[in-house]
Coordinates of C-alpha atoms in Angstrom, one line a residue:
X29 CA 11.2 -19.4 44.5
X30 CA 14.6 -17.6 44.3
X31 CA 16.4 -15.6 47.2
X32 CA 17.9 -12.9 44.7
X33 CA 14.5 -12.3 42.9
X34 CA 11.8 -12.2 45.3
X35 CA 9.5 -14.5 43.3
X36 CA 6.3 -15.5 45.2
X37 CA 5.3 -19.3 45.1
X38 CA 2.2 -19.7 46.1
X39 CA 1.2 -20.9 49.7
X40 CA -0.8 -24.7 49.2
X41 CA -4.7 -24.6 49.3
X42 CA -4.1 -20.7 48.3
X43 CA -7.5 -19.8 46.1
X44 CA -6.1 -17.4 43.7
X45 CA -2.8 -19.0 43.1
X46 CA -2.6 -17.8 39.4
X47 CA -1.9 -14.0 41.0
X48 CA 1.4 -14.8 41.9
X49 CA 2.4 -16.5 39.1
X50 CA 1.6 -13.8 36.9
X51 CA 3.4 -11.8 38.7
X52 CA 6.0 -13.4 38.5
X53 CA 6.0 -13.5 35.1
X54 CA 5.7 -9.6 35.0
X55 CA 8.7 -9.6 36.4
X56 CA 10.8 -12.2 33.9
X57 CA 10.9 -9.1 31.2
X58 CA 12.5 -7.0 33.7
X59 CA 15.1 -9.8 35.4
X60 CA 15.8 -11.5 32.0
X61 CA 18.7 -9.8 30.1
X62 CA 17.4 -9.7 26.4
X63 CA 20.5 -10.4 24.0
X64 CA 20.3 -9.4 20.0
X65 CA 22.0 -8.0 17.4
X66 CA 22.4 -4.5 17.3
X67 CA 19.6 -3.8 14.4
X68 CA 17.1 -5.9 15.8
X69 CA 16.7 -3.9 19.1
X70 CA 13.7 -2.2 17.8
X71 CA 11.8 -5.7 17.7
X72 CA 11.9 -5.6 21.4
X73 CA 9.8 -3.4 23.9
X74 CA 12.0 -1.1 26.3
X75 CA 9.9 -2.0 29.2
X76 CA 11.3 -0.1 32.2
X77 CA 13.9 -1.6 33.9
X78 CA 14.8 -4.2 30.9
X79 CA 18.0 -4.4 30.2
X80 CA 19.1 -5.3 26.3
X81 CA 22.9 -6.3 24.9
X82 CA 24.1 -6.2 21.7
X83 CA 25.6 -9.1 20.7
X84 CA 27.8 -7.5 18.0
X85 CA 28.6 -4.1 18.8
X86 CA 28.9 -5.2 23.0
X87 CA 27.0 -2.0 23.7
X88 CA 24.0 -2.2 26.4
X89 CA 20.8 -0.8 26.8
X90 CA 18.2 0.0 29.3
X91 CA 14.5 0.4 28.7
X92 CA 12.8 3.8 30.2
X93 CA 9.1 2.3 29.0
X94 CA 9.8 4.2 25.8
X95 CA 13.2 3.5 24.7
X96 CA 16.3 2.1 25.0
X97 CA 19.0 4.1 26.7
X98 CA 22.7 3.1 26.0
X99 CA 24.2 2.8 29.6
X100 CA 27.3 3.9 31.0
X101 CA 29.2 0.9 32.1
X102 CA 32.3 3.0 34.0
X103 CA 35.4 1.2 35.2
X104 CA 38.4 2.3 36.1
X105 CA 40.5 0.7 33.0
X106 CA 40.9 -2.0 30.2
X107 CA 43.6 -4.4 29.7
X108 CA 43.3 -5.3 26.1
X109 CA 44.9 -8.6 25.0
X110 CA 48.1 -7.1 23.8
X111 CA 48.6 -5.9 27.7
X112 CA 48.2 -2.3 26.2
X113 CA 46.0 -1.0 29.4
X114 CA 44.1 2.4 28.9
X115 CA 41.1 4.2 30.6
X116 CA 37.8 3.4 29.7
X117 CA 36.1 5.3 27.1
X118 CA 32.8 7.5 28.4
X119 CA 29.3 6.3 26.8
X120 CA 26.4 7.7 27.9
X121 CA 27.9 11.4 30.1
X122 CA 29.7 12.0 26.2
X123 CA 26.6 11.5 24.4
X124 CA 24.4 13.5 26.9
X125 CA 27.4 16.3 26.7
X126 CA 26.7 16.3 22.7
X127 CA 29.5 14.3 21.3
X128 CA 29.3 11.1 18.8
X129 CA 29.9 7.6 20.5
X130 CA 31.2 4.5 18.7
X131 CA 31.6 0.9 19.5
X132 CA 33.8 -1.3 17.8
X133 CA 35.2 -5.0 19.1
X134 CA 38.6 -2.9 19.3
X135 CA 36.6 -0.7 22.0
X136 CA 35.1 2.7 22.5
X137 CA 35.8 6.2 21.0
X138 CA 34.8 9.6 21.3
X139 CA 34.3 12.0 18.7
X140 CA 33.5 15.7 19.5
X141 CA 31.5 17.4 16.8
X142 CA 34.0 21.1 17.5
X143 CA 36.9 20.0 16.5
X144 CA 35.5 18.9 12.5
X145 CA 32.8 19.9 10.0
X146 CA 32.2 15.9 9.6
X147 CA 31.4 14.6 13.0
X148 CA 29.3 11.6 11.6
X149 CA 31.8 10.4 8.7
X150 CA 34.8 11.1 10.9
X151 CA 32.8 8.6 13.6
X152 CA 31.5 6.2 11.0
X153 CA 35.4 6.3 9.3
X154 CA 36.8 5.0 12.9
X155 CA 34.1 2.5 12.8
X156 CA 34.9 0.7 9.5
X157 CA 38.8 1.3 10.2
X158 CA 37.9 -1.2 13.2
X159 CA 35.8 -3.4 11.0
X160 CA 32.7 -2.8 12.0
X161 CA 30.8 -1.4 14.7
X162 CA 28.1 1.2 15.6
X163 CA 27.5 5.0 15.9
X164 CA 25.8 6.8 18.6
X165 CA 24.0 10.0 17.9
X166 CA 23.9 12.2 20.9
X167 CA 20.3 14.2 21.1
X168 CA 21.4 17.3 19.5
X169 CA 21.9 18.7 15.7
X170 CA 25.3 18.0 14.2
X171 CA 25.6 19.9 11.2
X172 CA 27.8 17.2 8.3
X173 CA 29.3 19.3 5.4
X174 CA 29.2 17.0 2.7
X175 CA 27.7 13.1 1.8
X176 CA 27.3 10.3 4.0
X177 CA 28.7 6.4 3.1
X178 CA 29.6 3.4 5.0
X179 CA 29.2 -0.1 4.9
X180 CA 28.6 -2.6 8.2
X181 CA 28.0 0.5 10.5
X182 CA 25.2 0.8 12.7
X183 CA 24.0 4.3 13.5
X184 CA 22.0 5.3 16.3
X185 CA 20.2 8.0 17.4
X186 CA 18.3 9.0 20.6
X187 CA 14.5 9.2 18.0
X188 CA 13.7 11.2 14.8
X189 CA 13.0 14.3 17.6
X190 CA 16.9 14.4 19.6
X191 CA 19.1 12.8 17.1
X192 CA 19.5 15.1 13.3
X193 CA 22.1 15.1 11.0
X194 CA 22.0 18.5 9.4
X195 CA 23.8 18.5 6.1
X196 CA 24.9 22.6 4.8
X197 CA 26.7 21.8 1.5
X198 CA 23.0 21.2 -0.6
X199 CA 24.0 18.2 -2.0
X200 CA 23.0 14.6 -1.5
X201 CA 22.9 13.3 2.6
X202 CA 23.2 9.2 2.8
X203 CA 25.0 7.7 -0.9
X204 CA 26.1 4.1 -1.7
X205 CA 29.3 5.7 -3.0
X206 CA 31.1 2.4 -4.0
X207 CA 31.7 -1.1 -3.2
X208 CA 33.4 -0.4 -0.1
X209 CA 31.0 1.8 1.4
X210 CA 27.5 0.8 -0.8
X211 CA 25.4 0.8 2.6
X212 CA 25.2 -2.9 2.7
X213 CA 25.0 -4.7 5.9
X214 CA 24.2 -1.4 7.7
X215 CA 21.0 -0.3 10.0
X216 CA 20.3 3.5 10.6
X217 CA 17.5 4.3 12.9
X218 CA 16.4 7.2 14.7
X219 CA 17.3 10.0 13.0
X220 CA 16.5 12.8 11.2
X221 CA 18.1 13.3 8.0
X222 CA 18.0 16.8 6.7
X223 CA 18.9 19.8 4.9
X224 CA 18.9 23.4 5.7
X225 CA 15.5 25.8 4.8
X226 CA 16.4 27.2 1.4
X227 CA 19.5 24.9 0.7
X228 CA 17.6 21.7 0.7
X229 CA 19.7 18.3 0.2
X230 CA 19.0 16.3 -2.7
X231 CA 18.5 12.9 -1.9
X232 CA 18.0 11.8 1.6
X233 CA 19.6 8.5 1.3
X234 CA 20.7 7.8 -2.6
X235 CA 21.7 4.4 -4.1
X236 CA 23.4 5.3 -8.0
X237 CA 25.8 2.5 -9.2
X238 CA 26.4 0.4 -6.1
X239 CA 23.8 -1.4 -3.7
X240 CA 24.0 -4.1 -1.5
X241 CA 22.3 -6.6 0.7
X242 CA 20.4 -5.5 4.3
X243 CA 20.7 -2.0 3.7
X244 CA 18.0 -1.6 6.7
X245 CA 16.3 1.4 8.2
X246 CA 14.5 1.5 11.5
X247 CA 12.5 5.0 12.1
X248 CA 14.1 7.9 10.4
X249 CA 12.5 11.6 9.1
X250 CA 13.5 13.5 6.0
X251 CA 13.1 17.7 6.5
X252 CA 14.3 19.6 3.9
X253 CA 14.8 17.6 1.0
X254 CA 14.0 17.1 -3.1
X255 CA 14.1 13.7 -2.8
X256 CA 14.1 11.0 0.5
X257 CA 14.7 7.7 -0.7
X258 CA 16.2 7.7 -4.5
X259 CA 17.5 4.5 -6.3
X260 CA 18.5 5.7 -9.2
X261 CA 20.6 2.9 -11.2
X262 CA 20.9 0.1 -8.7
X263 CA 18.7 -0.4 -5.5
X264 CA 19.6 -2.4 -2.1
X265 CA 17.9 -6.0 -1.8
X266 CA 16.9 -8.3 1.5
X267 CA 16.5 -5.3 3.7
X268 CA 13.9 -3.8 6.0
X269 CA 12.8 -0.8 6.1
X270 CA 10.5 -0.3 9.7
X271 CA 8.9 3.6 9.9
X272 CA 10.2 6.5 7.3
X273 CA 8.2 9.9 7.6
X274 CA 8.6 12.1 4.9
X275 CA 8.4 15.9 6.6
X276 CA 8.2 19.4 6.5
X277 CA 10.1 21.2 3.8
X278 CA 9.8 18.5 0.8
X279 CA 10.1 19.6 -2.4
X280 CA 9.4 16.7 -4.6
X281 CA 9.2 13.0 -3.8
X282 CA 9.5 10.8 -0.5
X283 CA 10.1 7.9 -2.4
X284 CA 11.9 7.5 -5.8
X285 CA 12.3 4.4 -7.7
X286 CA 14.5 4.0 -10.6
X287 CA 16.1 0.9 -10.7
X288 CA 15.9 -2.4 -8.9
X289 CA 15.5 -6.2 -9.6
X290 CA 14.8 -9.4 -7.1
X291 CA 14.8 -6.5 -4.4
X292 CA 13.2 -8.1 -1.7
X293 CA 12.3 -5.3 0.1
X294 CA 10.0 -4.7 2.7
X295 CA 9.1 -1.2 4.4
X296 CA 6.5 -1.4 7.4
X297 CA 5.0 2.3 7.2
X298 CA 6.0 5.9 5.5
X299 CA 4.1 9.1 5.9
X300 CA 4.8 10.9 3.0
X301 CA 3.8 15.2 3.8
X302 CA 5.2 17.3 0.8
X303 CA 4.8 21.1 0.8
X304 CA 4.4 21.0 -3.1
X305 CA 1.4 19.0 -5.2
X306 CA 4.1 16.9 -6.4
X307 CA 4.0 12.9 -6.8
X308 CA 5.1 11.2 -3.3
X309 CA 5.3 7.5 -4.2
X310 CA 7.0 7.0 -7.4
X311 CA 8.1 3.6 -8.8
X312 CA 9.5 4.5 -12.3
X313 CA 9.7 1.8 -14.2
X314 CA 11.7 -0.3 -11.7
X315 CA 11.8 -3.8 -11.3
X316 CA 11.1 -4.3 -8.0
X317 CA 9.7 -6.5 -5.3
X318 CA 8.5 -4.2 -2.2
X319 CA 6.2 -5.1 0.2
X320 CA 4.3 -2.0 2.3
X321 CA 2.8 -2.2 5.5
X322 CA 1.2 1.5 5.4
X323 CA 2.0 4.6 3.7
X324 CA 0.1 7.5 5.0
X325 CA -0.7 11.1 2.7
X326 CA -0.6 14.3 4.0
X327 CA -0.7 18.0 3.7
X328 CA -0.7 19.0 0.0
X329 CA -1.2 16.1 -2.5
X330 CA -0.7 16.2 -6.1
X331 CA -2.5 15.1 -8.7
X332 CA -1.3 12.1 -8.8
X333 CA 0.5 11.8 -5.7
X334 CA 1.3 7.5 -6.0
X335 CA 2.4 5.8 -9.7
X336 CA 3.3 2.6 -9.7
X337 CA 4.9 1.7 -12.9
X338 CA 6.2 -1.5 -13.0
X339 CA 9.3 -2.6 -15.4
X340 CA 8.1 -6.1 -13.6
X341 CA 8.5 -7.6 -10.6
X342 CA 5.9 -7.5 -7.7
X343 CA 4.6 -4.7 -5.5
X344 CA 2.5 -5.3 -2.5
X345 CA 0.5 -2.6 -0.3
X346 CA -1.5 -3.4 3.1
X347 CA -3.5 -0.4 3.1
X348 CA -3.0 3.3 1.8
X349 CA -5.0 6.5 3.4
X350 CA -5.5 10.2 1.6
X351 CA -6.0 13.1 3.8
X352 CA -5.9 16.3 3.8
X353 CA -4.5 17.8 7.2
X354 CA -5.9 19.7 9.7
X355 CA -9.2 18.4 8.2
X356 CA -9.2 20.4 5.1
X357 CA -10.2 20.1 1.8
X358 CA -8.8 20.1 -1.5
X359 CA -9.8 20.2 -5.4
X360 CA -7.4 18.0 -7.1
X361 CA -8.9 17.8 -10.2
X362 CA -7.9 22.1 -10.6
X363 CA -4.2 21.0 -10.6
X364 CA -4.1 19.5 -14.1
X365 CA -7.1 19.2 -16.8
X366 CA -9.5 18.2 -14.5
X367 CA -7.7 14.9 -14.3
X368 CA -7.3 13.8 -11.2
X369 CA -6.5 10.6 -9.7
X370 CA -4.8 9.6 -6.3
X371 CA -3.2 5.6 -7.3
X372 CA -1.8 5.4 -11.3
X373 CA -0.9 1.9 -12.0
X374 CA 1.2 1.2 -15.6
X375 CA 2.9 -1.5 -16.8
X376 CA 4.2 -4.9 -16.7
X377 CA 4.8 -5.9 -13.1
X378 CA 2.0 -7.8 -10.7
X379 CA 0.2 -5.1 -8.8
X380 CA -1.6 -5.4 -5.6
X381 CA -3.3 -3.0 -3.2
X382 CA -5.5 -4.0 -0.4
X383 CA -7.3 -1.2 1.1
X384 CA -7.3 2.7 0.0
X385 CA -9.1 5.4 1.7
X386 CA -9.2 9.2 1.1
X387 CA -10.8 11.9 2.9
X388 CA -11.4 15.5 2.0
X389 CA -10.3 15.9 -1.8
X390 CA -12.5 16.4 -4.8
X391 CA -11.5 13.5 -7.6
X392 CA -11.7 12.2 -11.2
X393 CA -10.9 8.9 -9.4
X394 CA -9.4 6.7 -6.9
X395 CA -7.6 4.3 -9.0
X396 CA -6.3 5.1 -12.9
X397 CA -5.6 1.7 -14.5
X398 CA -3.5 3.3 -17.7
X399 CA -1.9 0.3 -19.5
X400 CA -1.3 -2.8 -18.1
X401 CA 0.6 -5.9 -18.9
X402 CA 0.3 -7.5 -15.5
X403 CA -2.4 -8.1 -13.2
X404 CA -3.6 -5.4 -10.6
X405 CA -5.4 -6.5 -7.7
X406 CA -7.4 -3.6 -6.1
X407 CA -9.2 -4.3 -2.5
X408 CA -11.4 -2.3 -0.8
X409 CA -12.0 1.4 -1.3
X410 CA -13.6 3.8 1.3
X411 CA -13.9 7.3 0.7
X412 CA -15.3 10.8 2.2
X413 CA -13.8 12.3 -0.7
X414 CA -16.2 13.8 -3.8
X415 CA -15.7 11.2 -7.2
X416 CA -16.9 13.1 -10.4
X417 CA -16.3 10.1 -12.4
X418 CA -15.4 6.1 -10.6
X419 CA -13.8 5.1 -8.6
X420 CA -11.9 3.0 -10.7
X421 CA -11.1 4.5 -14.2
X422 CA -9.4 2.3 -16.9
X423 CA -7.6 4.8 -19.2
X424 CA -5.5 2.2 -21.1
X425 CA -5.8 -1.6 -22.3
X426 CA -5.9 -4.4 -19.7
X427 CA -3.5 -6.9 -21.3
X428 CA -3.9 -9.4 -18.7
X429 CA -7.2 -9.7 -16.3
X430 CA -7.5 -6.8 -13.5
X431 CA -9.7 -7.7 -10.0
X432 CA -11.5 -5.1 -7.8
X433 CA -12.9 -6.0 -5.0
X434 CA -16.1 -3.9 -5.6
X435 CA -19.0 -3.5 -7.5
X436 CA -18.7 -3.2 -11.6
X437 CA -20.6 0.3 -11.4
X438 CA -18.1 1.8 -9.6
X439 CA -15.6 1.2 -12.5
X440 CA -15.2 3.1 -15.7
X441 CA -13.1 2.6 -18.8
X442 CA -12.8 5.4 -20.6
X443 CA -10.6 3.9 -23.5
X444 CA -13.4 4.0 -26.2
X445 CA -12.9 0.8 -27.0
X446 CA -13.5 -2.8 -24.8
X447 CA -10.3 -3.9 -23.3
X448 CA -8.3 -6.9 -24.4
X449 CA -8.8 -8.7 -21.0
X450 CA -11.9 -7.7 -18.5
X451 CA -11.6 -5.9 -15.0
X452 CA -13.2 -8.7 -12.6
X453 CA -15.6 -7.0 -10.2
X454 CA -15.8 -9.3 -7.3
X455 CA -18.5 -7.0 -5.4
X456 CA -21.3 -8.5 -8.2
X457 CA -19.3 -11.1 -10.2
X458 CA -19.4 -8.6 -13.1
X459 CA -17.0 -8.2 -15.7
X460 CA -15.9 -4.6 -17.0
X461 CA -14.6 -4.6 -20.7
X462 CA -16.9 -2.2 -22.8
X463 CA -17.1 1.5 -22.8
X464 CA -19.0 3.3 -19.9
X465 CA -19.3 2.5 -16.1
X466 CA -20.8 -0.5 -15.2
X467 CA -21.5 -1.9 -18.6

């Protein structure tokens, strides 16, 4: 078919003709340059051999089978359009020999993390002096002595196990710090974010006054934290969040929300692993509208390790699991009263959950429905965990109608009193509004 290529065309009368043809379309993902943006990289598979090119930071990538490698285009010099003519600027030798790499349409630059204590912001403030551009990580630990901000940077890392930012000064790591550098129209993806055992940072990545729009994460890992994701007064809106795991060495919450309204968010899949029987999954009070993929619990779990308390807005959630690791098991309901429930839903925002399973824990309860002035939509339900009371417990009024997808005697409301608006069991077209499970 082509000289350069080596495609086979099938000889005429040939029986298994189709063979060659696939083959040759085996081969298109390797000979066919793929050409994106620089954030949307992750969407495509690094087959081996593939080659991908930014089209906005000019940098370019080839797949190993799995991930993309920034290559090391070397030639001898660059005559910019001024006639200024320099060297060309190392790529892929200066990130392999530990130093920071950025891209800008002014060019490359080097950064070499002995000569400062803020490699990353020293990189990230060439970027945005260029406007605009990405960051390479090299696969190592550079230690960062104080916060994080930017806005239109892209920074890169080599995967959440080469590539961490290690901050020392205990305070917060990534902050939307002001209009200029509120995180908007950024991408950060594989790294780990972190602080240092026994001076723990803050907030992971922190939005306070200022957010913007496509504030988007592609996989990233918190160690050594208080908090990983914290809006606190404002919140970013129309960005993407793809895989966040929540590691070893947290001392409170993975996810922390404050403050948001007409969000538009949407995070594919967090495992949240605290070392402390603390809340993971916290939306408090916010008015949000977050779409989840997955979120996966691990390791020690709280009490109440996922409220969702709506100030309105819409939260959606795929499918939620609740395990104990290493195959272990664990009496929740000893933490606090004998109370113990895994999903708290409050408020007046529309609440929906598709699938929950646990595995391993002793219980009050899968779901707490405390006061509600929305409608919660609760799927399926499969547990190997032990449930001394429902798994679905109403402990304040229903204003507005709830659905579970189950049967009516696995529901409870404990309120003493019928509820203002029923809890529709779809599993026997039952309605739940009077004291006592099932009735």
């Amino acid at each position: 078919m082509t000289n350069n290529h080596n495609y086979q065309e099938p000889e005429p009368g040939m029986g298994d003709w189709h063979v060659p043809i696939n083959q040759n379309f085996e081969k298109l993902d390797k000979d066919i340059e793929i050409r994106d943006s620089e954030v949307n990289k992750g969407d495509y598979e690094p087959k081996s051999g593939a080659k991908y090119e930014s089209t906005d930071s000019g940098a370019v990538y080839y797949g190993n089978g799995e991930s993309w490698v920034l290559a090391d285009r070397k030639v001898n010099s660059v005559t910019w359009p001024d006639g200024v003519k320099t060297t060309a600027a190392p790529g892929h030798d200066a990130l392999a020999a530990g130093n920071l790499v950025y891209v800008t349409d002014e060019g490359r630059g080097v950064i070499e993390p002995s000569e400062t204590d803020t490699p990353v912001q020293d990189t990230i403030n060439s970027v945005m002096n260029s406007g605009g551009g990405t960051v390479h990580l090299p696969p190592t630990t550079l230690q960062e002595s104080s916060s994080l901000s930017y806005k239109g940077v892209n920074i890169v890392g080599q995967g959440i196990g080469s590539s961490i930012i290690e901050f020392t000064h205990g305070g917060d790591g990534i902050v939307a710090s002001s209009n200029n550098k509120d995180l908007s129209y950024s991408n950060v993806d594989g790294v780990t974010i972190q602080g240092q055992n026994n001076n723990e940072i803050t907030n992971g990545i922190k939005w306070d006054d200022d957010a913007g729009p496509q504030t988007n994460i592609g996989q990233i890992r918190f160690r050594h934290y208080s908090t990983g994701i914290h809006t606190v007064n404002d919140c970013p809106w129309s960005s993407h969040w793809k895989s966040i795991y929540g590691g070893y060495g947290c001392k409170g919450k993975t996810f922390h929300f404050e403050a948001g309204a007409n969000t538009d968010l949407h995070l594919g899949q967090a495992t949240i692993a605290n070392d402390t029987q603390s809340t993971g999954f916290h939306i408090d009070n916010a008015s949000l509208r977050l779409e989840v993929g997955s979120l996966q619990f691990e390791r020690q779990t709280g009490n109440r390790p996922m409220i969702i308390q709506c100030g309105g807005g819409m939260f959606r959630l795929q499918q939620v699991q609740f395990e104990v690791s290493r195959g272990g098991t664990q009496d929740l309901t000893s933490i606090n009263n004998n109370e113990a429930y895994l999903i708290t839903t409050i408020g007046t925002g529309d609440i929906s959950i598709n699938q929950i399973r646990s595995q391993g824990m002793t219980l009050t309860g899968v779901v707490e429905l405390q006061y509600a002035n929305g409608n919660v939509n609760i799927g399926s339900i499969t547990d190997n965990s032990d449930i001394t009371e429902s798994r679905i417990v109403a402990t304040g009024d229903c204003k507005l109608p709830c659905f579970y997808r189950g049967p009516s005697s696995e529901v409870d409301n404990k309120t003493g009193s019928g509820l203002s608006n029923p809890i529709v069991c779809l599993g026997d077209l039952q309605k739940k509004t009077s004291p006592g499970i099932g009735s």
